[in-house]
Amino acid sequence: MYRLLLSGFDTIECAYYLAFGHGCLLDFEQLAAEKEALRQLKIRKQKPIRLGSEEFLLASHGTASGYPFLIENDVFSIQFGEFNKPSFFVAFRSVALWHHGIQALHQRFLDWAQSVGLSNYESERLSRVDFTFDYFLPNLDFDEDSFVSAACKDNQHRKNRKIQTFSFGEGEIKLRIYNKCDEITEKSSKSWFFKLWGVEQDVWRIEWQVRKGSLRSCGIQTFDDLQYRQGKLLQLLVNEHTTLRIKEDDSNRSRWALHPLWQDLIEQVAKIEILEGPDTLNELDMNALLEERKMRIAISVYGYLKRMAAIQCLQHGKDKISVTEAQALLSMVVRHVHNPLSWSCDIEERVTEMRLGKW
């Protein structure tokens, strides 16, 4: 009734201690001027820039954590500042983690840093790691009372009386068990997971979000530490933080038998040496991703087409009009708003943004 489809890392955040030497190619005055020019536009617009070996989108604003600059592409979200310590704070994007792997992405960031004349003066320090296990689970035979957790705080979220999420804990360690297919449809739009899973429904994610205090307690600070000590941390999480049980009459819930799903999870964790191996990485099918985006746009346009038809009916006292008439009407209205002078530039801008990860 259940099957593990995929396991790996969905979020990695890391602080890098990099020095700005005499050979540094980052021009902070120029970056500040470009950021200010964007801010003056009064819209949250990003500007494509090339820095060393990578292209990024420069944000018009700093970050809530106090970094004056934010640059992003399809692999990294990088916060940095000339006088901040640590000087760089990097979030690795989910799609890149699943298709390239953490070690390759870590090395890619270091290669970029070298390309702009930066050098390490301390080892990197991981501040957040999300471990995930995705199960095909067509039938949910447990509820919030089936869990035994060391966490003081727990939550359950439902939609239309259907359970979507269980969560346990906050702060340093947080566990979420949730319907990942619903989350993709309603929020994240990460439809590329469907290809990785081989299914498009009934996938539930078991996700542990672990922050730096708990990482340090297991001796995990660098990417090398994570590679060799993640198994120990995961065994503590699945055996001691929270477990899923089969309800029994015994008032001592910790004596309830483990649910088969959790037994399987414990067995999977016990086998882990390196959570991320070559068999968990896949080449991103960009064409399939673009086709899926086109279909989503078509669905949206189709909805607007119906509204356009309804407006036409109200204006002219009609009961209904055909889809062909509605398409012709929409085409006519679009011709009125079309600006041939800006069309090419706007398309080029969107191509660049999508290539750099802004969908």
Short mmCIF file of C-alpha atoms in Angstrom, two decimals:
data_model
loop_
_atom_site.label_atom_id
_atom_site.label_comp_id
_atom_site.label_asym_id
_atom_site.label_seq_id
_atom_site.Cartn_x
_atom_site.Cartn_y
_atom_site.Cartn_z
CA MET A 1 0.00 0.00 0.00
CA TYR A 2 3.04 2.29 0.11
CA ARG A 3 6.34 2.57 -1.72
CA LEU A 4 9.36 4.86 -1.36
CA LEU A 5 9.75 6.78 -4.60
CA LEU A 6 12.51 9.26 -3.89
CA SER A 7 14.74 10.52 -1.09
CA GLY A 8 17.17 13.40 -0.96
CA PHE A 9 17.64 17.06 -0.06
CA ASP A 10 15.04 19.69 -0.94
CA THR A 11 16.57 22.74 0.73
CA ILE A 12 20.16 23.56 1.66
CA GLU A 13 21.20 26.91 3.15
CA CYS A 14 24.83 27.68 3.83
CA ALA A 15 27.01 30.58 5.00
CA TYR A 16 30.29 31.15 3.14
CA TYR A 17 33.20 33.13 4.56
CA LEU A 18 34.85 34.72 1.54
CA ALA A 19 37.39 37.51 1.44
CA PHE A 20 37.28 40.48 -0.94
CA GLY A 21 40.91 40.85 -1.98
CA HIS A 22 42.60 43.28 -4.37
CA GLY A 23 41.76 41.01 -7.29
CA CYS A 24 38.03 40.95 -6.51
CA LEU A 25 35.94 41.69 -9.60
CA LEU A 26 32.79 42.64 -7.69
CA ASP A 27 32.23 46.38 -8.06
CA PHE A 28 30.06 47.25 -5.08
CA GLU A 29 29.59 50.86 -6.14
CA GLN A 30 28.34 49.78 -9.54
CA LEU A 31 26.07 47.12 -8.01
CA ALA A 32 24.64 49.69 -5.61
CA ALA A 33 23.99 52.11 -8.48
CA GLU A 34 22.23 49.43 -10.53
CA LYS A 35 20.14 48.38 -7.54
CA GLU A 36 19.13 51.99 -6.89
CA ALA A 37 18.18 52.46 -10.54
CA LEU A 38 15.89 49.43 -10.25
CA ARG A 39 14.39 50.77 -7.03
CA GLN A 40 13.60 54.07 -8.72
CA LEU A 41 11.41 52.21 -11.21
CA LYS A 42 8.95 51.66 -8.32
CA ILE A 43 8.42 48.02 -9.29
CA ARG A 44 10.08 44.90 -7.91
CA LYS A 45 11.98 44.26 -11.10
CA GLN A 46 15.24 42.32 -11.43
CA LYS A 47 18.10 43.11 -13.81
CA PRO A 48 20.09 40.42 -15.64
CA ILE A 49 23.81 40.74 -14.92
CA ARG A 50 26.90 38.60 -15.47
CA LEU A 51 29.34 38.24 -12.61
CA GLY A 52 32.29 36.01 -13.36
CA SER A 53 31.24 32.58 -14.60
CA GLU A 54 27.51 32.94 -13.80
CA GLU A 55 24.54 35.00 -14.92
CA PHE A 56 22.13 36.32 -12.30
CA LEU A 57 19.09 38.48 -11.76
CA LEU A 58 19.96 41.40 -9.48
CA ALA A 59 17.15 42.37 -7.08
CA SER A 60 16.15 45.97 -6.48
CA HIS A 61 16.26 45.45 -2.71
CA GLY A 62 18.36 43.94 0.04
CA THR A 63 17.26 41.12 2.36
CA ALA A 64 15.53 40.94 5.72
CA SER A 65 18.65 39.37 7.22
CA GLY A 66 20.68 42.51 6.57
CA TYR A 67 22.48 41.80 3.30
CA PRO A 68 22.45 44.74 0.87
CA PHE A 69 22.56 42.61 -2.29
CA LEU A 70 20.50 39.69 -3.57
CA ILE A 71 21.31 37.87 -6.81
CA GLU A 72 19.50 34.78 -8.09
CA ASN A 73 19.52 32.28 -10.92
CA ASP A 74 18.17 28.80 -11.54
CA VAL A 75 20.74 27.28 -9.12
CA PHE A 76 21.44 29.79 -6.35
CA SER A 77 19.85 32.54 -4.33
CA ILE A 78 22.82 34.51 -2.99
CA GLN A 79 22.71 37.23 -0.34
CA PHE A 80 25.95 39.14 0.16
CA GLY A 81 27.56 42.34 1.34
CA GLU A 82 31.00 43.87 1.49
CA PHE A 83 30.88 44.37 5.27
CA ASN A 84 28.69 41.42 6.34
CA LYS A 85 29.98 38.42 8.24
CA PRO A 86 29.55 35.85 6.88
CA SER A 87 29.96 37.70 3.60
CA PHE A 88 27.75 35.31 1.61
CA PHE A 89 24.61 33.37 2.48
CA VAL A 90 23.46 30.92 -0.17
CA ALA A 91 20.22 28.98 -0.63
CA PHE A 92 20.46 26.19 -3.21
CA ARG A 93 17.32 25.83 -5.29
CA SER A 94 15.22 22.68 -5.03
CA VAL A 95 15.24 21.91 -8.76
CA ALA A 96 19.04 22.14 -8.87
CA LEU A 97 19.49 19.94 -5.80
CA TRP A 98 17.37 17.16 -7.27
CA HIS A 99 18.99 17.27 -10.70
CA HIS A 100 22.64 18.09 -9.93
CA GLY A 101 23.32 17.18 -6.31
CA ILE A 102 24.72 19.08 -3.35
CA GLN A 103 28.39 18.35 -3.89
CA ALA A 104 28.25 19.53 -7.51
CA LEU A 105 26.36 22.68 -6.51
CA HIS A 106 28.74 23.44 -3.64
CA GLN A 107 31.67 23.14 -6.04
CA ARG A 108 29.88 25.28 -8.62
CA PHE A 109 29.48 28.06 -6.06
CA LEU A 110 33.15 27.84 -5.10
CA ASP A 111 34.10 27.94 -8.79
CA TRP A 112 31.98 31.04 -9.25
CA ALA A 113 33.54 32.67 -6.18
CA GLN A 114 36.99 32.01 -7.62
CA SER A 115 35.91 33.46 -10.98
CA VAL A 116 35.22 36.84 -9.32
CA GLY A 117 38.40 36.81 -7.24
CA LEU A 118 37.02 35.67 -3.88
CA SER A 119 38.89 33.35 -1.53
CA ASN A 120 37.89 31.27 1.51
CA TYR A 121 39.20 32.31 4.90
CA GLU A 122 36.99 29.92 6.89
CA SER A 123 35.12 26.71 6.07
CA GLU A 124 31.48 26.99 5.03
CA ARG A 125 28.80 26.48 7.68
CA LEU A 126 25.49 24.83 6.93
CA SER A 127 22.53 26.56 8.55
CA ARG A 128 19.59 24.51 7.26
CA VAL A 129 19.14 21.10 5.67
CA ASP A 130 15.80 19.56 4.64
CA PHE A 131 15.85 15.75 4.39
CA THR A 132 12.93 14.34 2.40
CA PHE A 133 11.39 10.91 1.76
CA ASP A 134 8.60 10.74 -0.83
CA TYR A 135 6.19 7.80 -0.55
CA PHE A 136 3.45 6.62 -2.85
CA LEU A 137 0.61 6.38 -0.31
CA PRO A 138 -2.85 5.98 -1.88
CA ASN A 139 -4.65 5.26 1.38
CA LEU A 140 -4.12 7.22 4.59
CA ASP A 141 -4.86 4.89 7.51
CA PHE A 142 -3.60 7.16 10.31
CA ASP A 143 -4.39 10.56 11.81
CA GLU A 144 -2.71 13.11 14.10
CA ASP A 145 -3.27 10.90 17.17
CA SER A 146 -1.25 8.10 15.58
CA PHE A 147 2.01 10.01 16.06
CA VAL A 148 4.20 9.91 19.15
CA SER A 149 6.46 12.95 19.20
CA ALA A 150 8.97 14.63 21.47
CA ALA A 151 7.85 17.95 19.98
CA CYS A 152 5.69 20.17 22.18
CA LYS A 153 3.85 21.77 19.26
CA ASP A 154 1.93 20.04 16.48
CA ASN A 155 -0.53 21.09 13.79
CA GLN A 156 -2.85 19.51 11.28
CA HIS A 157 -4.11 21.23 8.13
CA ARG A 158 -7.10 20.14 6.08
CA LYS A 159 -8.82 21.30 2.91
CA ASN A 160 -12.43 20.38 2.21
CA ARG A 161 -12.22 18.13 5.28
CA LYS A 162 -9.36 16.21 3.69
CA ILE A 163 -6.09 15.99 5.60
CA GLN A 164 -3.19 17.60 3.75
CA THR A 165 -0.47 18.20 6.35
CA PHE A 166 0.75 17.01 9.75
CA SER A 167 3.53 19.04 11.37
CA PHE A 168 5.52 18.51 14.56
CA GLY A 169 7.97 20.85 16.25
CA GLU A 170 9.34 24.29 15.47
CA GLY A 171 12.65 26.07 15.59
CA GLU A 172 15.64 23.74 15.37
CA ILE A 173 13.80 20.61 14.19
CA LYS A 174 10.50 20.50 12.36
CA LEU A 175 8.81 17.48 10.80
CA ARG A 176 6.13 17.78 8.13
CA ILE A 177 4.21 14.90 6.56
CA TYR A 178 2.13 16.28 3.73
CA ASN A 179 0.46 15.57 0.41
CA LYS A 180 3.16 16.75 -2.00
CA CYS A 181 0.91 16.49 -5.06
CA ASP A 182 -1.58 18.91 -3.49
CA GLU A 183 1.26 21.26 -2.58
CA ILE A 184 2.56 21.24 -6.15
CA THR A 185 -0.89 21.95 -7.58
CA GLU A 186 -1.82 24.67 -5.09
CA LYS A 187 1.49 26.36 -4.39
CA SER A 188 4.94 25.40 -5.66
CA SER A 189 4.19 24.29 -9.27
CA LYS A 190 7.18 21.89 -9.10
CA SER A 191 5.60 19.58 -11.67
CA TRP A 192 9.01 18.17 -12.63
CA PHE A 193 8.68 15.93 -9.55
CA PHE A 194 6.07 13.88 -11.44
CA LYS A 195 8.76 12.60 -13.80
CA LEU A 196 11.12 11.82 -10.92
CA TRP A 197 8.40 9.87 -9.12
CA GLY A 198 6.82 8.17 -12.12
CA VAL A 199 3.35 8.99 -10.72
CA GLU A 200 1.25 12.17 -10.50
CA GLN A 201 -0.95 11.56 -7.47
CA ASP A 202 -1.00 10.09 -3.95
CA VAL A 203 2.56 11.08 -3.09
CA TRP A 204 3.17 12.05 0.54
CA ARG A 205 6.40 13.66 1.67
CA ILE A 206 8.08 13.03 5.03
CA GLU A 207 10.30 16.09 5.47
CA TRP A 208 12.67 16.93 8.31
CA GLN A 209 13.80 20.55 8.47
CA VAL A 210 16.94 20.73 10.59
CA ARG A 211 18.66 23.99 11.50
CA LYS A 212 22.23 24.73 12.52
CA GLY A 213 22.02 24.07 16.27
CA SER A 214 20.87 20.49 15.75
CA LEU A 215 23.25 20.04 12.83
CA ARG A 216 26.16 21.08 15.06
CA SER A 217 25.07 18.69 17.82
CA CYS A 218 25.67 15.86 15.34
CA GLY A 219 28.98 17.31 14.22
CA ILE A 220 27.65 18.65 10.92
CA GLN A 221 29.07 21.98 9.85
CA THR A 222 30.47 21.54 6.33
CA PHE A 223 29.28 19.65 3.26
CA ASP A 224 31.84 16.94 3.97
CA ASP A 225 30.43 16.56 7.49
CA LEU A 226 26.92 16.25 6.06
CA GLN A 227 27.99 13.54 3.66
CA TYR A 228 29.48 11.34 6.36
CA ARG A 229 27.28 12.08 9.39
CA GLN A 230 23.81 12.46 7.96
CA GLY A 231 22.98 8.82 8.66
CA LYS A 232 23.50 9.29 12.40
CA LEU A 233 21.30 12.39 12.44
CA LEU A 234 18.52 10.75 10.45
CA GLN A 235 18.47 7.72 12.73
CA LEU A 236 17.98 10.02 15.72
CA LEU A 237 15.14 11.82 13.94
CA VAL A 238 13.16 8.78 12.82
CA ASN A 239 13.62 6.85 16.08
CA GLU A 240 13.53 9.53 18.79
CA HIS A 241 11.96 12.79 17.59
CA THR A 242 8.69 11.48 16.13
CA THR A 243 7.31 8.06 15.23
CA LEU A 244 4.09 6.86 13.58
CA ARG A 245 2.21 4.16 15.48
CA ILE A 246 -0.78 1.85 15.19
CA LYS A 247 -3.43 2.88 17.70
CA GLU A 248 -4.00 0.44 20.56
CA ASP A 249 -5.90 0.41 23.87
CA ASP A 250 -2.72 0.82 25.90
CA SER A 251 -2.71 4.28 27.52
CA ASN A 252 1.06 4.45 27.09
CA ARG A 253 1.25 5.47 23.43
CA SER A 254 5.00 4.84 23.26
CA ARG A 255 4.24 1.10 23.59
CA TRP A 256 2.04 1.09 20.49
CA ALA A 257 3.45 -0.88 17.59
CA LEU A 258 5.22 1.04 14.84
CA HIS A 259 3.17 1.66 11.73
CA PRO A 260 4.51 -0.32 8.72
CA LEU A 261 5.18 2.96 6.89
CA TRP A 262 7.47 4.12 9.70
CA GLN A 263 9.10 0.69 9.92
CA ASP A 264 9.97 1.03 6.26
CA LEU A 265 11.29 4.57 6.81
CA ILE A 266 13.54 3.36 9.65
CA GLU A 267 14.84 0.56 7.44
CA GLN A 268 15.52 2.99 4.59
CA VAL A 269 17.42 5.32 6.93
CA ALA A 270 19.45 2.44 8.38
CA LYS A 271 20.72 1.65 4.87
CA ILE A 272 21.80 5.21 4.16
CA GLU A 273 25.47 5.94 3.83
CA ILE A 274 25.06 8.85 1.43
CA LEU A 275 21.49 10.06 0.96
CA GLU A 276 22.30 11.46 -2.44
CA GLY A 277 23.78 9.01 -4.92
CA PRO A 278 24.10 8.90 -8.72
CA ASP A 279 20.84 6.95 -8.98
CA THR A 280 18.91 9.78 -7.26
CA LEU A 281 20.04 12.44 -9.73
CA ASN A 282 18.27 13.01 -13.02
CA GLU A 283 18.77 15.20 -16.04
CA LEU A 284 16.23 18.00 -16.09
CA ASP A 285 13.93 17.63 -19.08
CA MET A 286 13.65 21.32 -19.92
CA ASN A 287 11.43 20.74 -22.94
CA ALA A 288 8.90 18.79 -20.87
CA LEU A 289 9.00 21.54 -18.24
CA LEU A 290 8.30 24.20 -20.87
CA GLU A 291 5.47 22.16 -22.36
CA GLU A 292 3.91 21.86 -18.92
CA ARG A 293 4.16 25.64 -18.46
CA LYS A 294 2.49 26.15 -21.85
CA MET A 295 -0.37 23.92 -20.77
CA ARG A 296 -0.83 25.88 -17.55
CA ILE A 297 -0.91 29.13 -19.52
CA ALA A 298 -3.45 27.61 -21.92
CA ILE A 299 -5.69 26.63 -19.01
CA SER A 300 -5.53 30.19 -17.67
CA VAL A 301 -6.21 31.72 -21.10
CA TYR A 302 -9.13 29.34 -21.59
CA GLY A 303 -10.62 30.58 -18.32
CA TYR A 304 -10.27 34.21 -19.44
CA LEU A 305 -11.78 33.27 -22.80
CA LYS A 306 -14.92 32.05 -21.02
CA ARG A 307 -15.09 35.30 -19.08
CA MET A 308 -14.68 37.26 -22.32
CA ALA A 309 -17.57 35.26 -23.79
CA ALA A 310 -19.73 35.97 -20.73
CA ILE A 311 -19.05 39.72 -21.04
CA GLN A 312 -20.01 39.62 -24.72
CA CYS A 313 -23.26 37.86 -23.87
CA LEU A 314 -24.13 40.49 -21.25
CA GLN A 315 -23.28 43.37 -23.58
CA HIS A 316 -25.31 42.08 -26.53
CA GLY A 317 -28.11 40.15 -24.81
CA LYS A 318 -26.99 36.76 -26.11
CA ASP A 319 -27.53 33.42 -24.37
CA LYS A 320 -24.21 31.99 -25.57
CA ILE A 321 -21.44 32.39 -28.13
CA SER A 322 -19.10 29.82 -29.65
CA VAL A 323 -15.46 29.37 -28.66
CA THR A 324 -14.50 30.51 -32.17
CA GLU A 325 -16.36 33.80 -31.69
CA ALA A 326 -14.77 34.27 -28.27
CA GLN A 327 -11.27 33.61 -29.70
CA ALA A 328 -11.86 36.16 -32.45
CA LEU A 329 -13.06 38.70 -29.88
CA LEU A 330 -10.02 38.10 -27.67
CA SER A 331 -7.70 38.38 -30.66
CA MET A 332 -9.28 41.70 -31.61
CA VAL A 333 -8.89 43.10 -28.08
CA VAL A 334 -5.25 41.91 -27.92
CA ARG A 335 -4.53 43.75 -31.17
CA HIS A 336 -5.70 46.95 -29.50
CA VAL A 337 -3.29 46.57 -26.57
CA HIS A 338 -0.37 45.17 -28.58
CA ASN A 339 2.67 47.45 -28.70
CA PRO A 340 4.95 46.41 -31.60
CA LEU A 341 7.75 48.68 -30.33
CA SER A 342 8.10 46.86 -27.01
CA TRP A 343 7.11 43.35 -28.10
CA SER A 344 10.59 42.07 -29.02
CA CYS A 345 12.26 43.60 -25.95
CA ASP A 346 9.59 42.21 -23.63
CA ILE A 347 9.95 38.70 -25.11
CA GLU A 348 13.73 38.85 -24.81
CA GLU A 349 13.40 39.96 -21.19
CA ARG A 350 11.11 37.06 -20.35
CA VAL A 351 13.39 34.55 -22.08
CA THR A 352 16.29 35.74 -19.93
CA GLU A 353 14.24 35.64 -16.74
CA MET A 354 13.01 32.11 -17.40
CA ARG A 355 16.48 30.89 -18.35
CA LEU A 356 17.71 32.22 -14.98
CA GLY A 357 14.99 30.47 -13.03
CA LYS A 358 12.23 33.07 -12.73
CA TRP A 359 9.08 31.40 -14.04
#
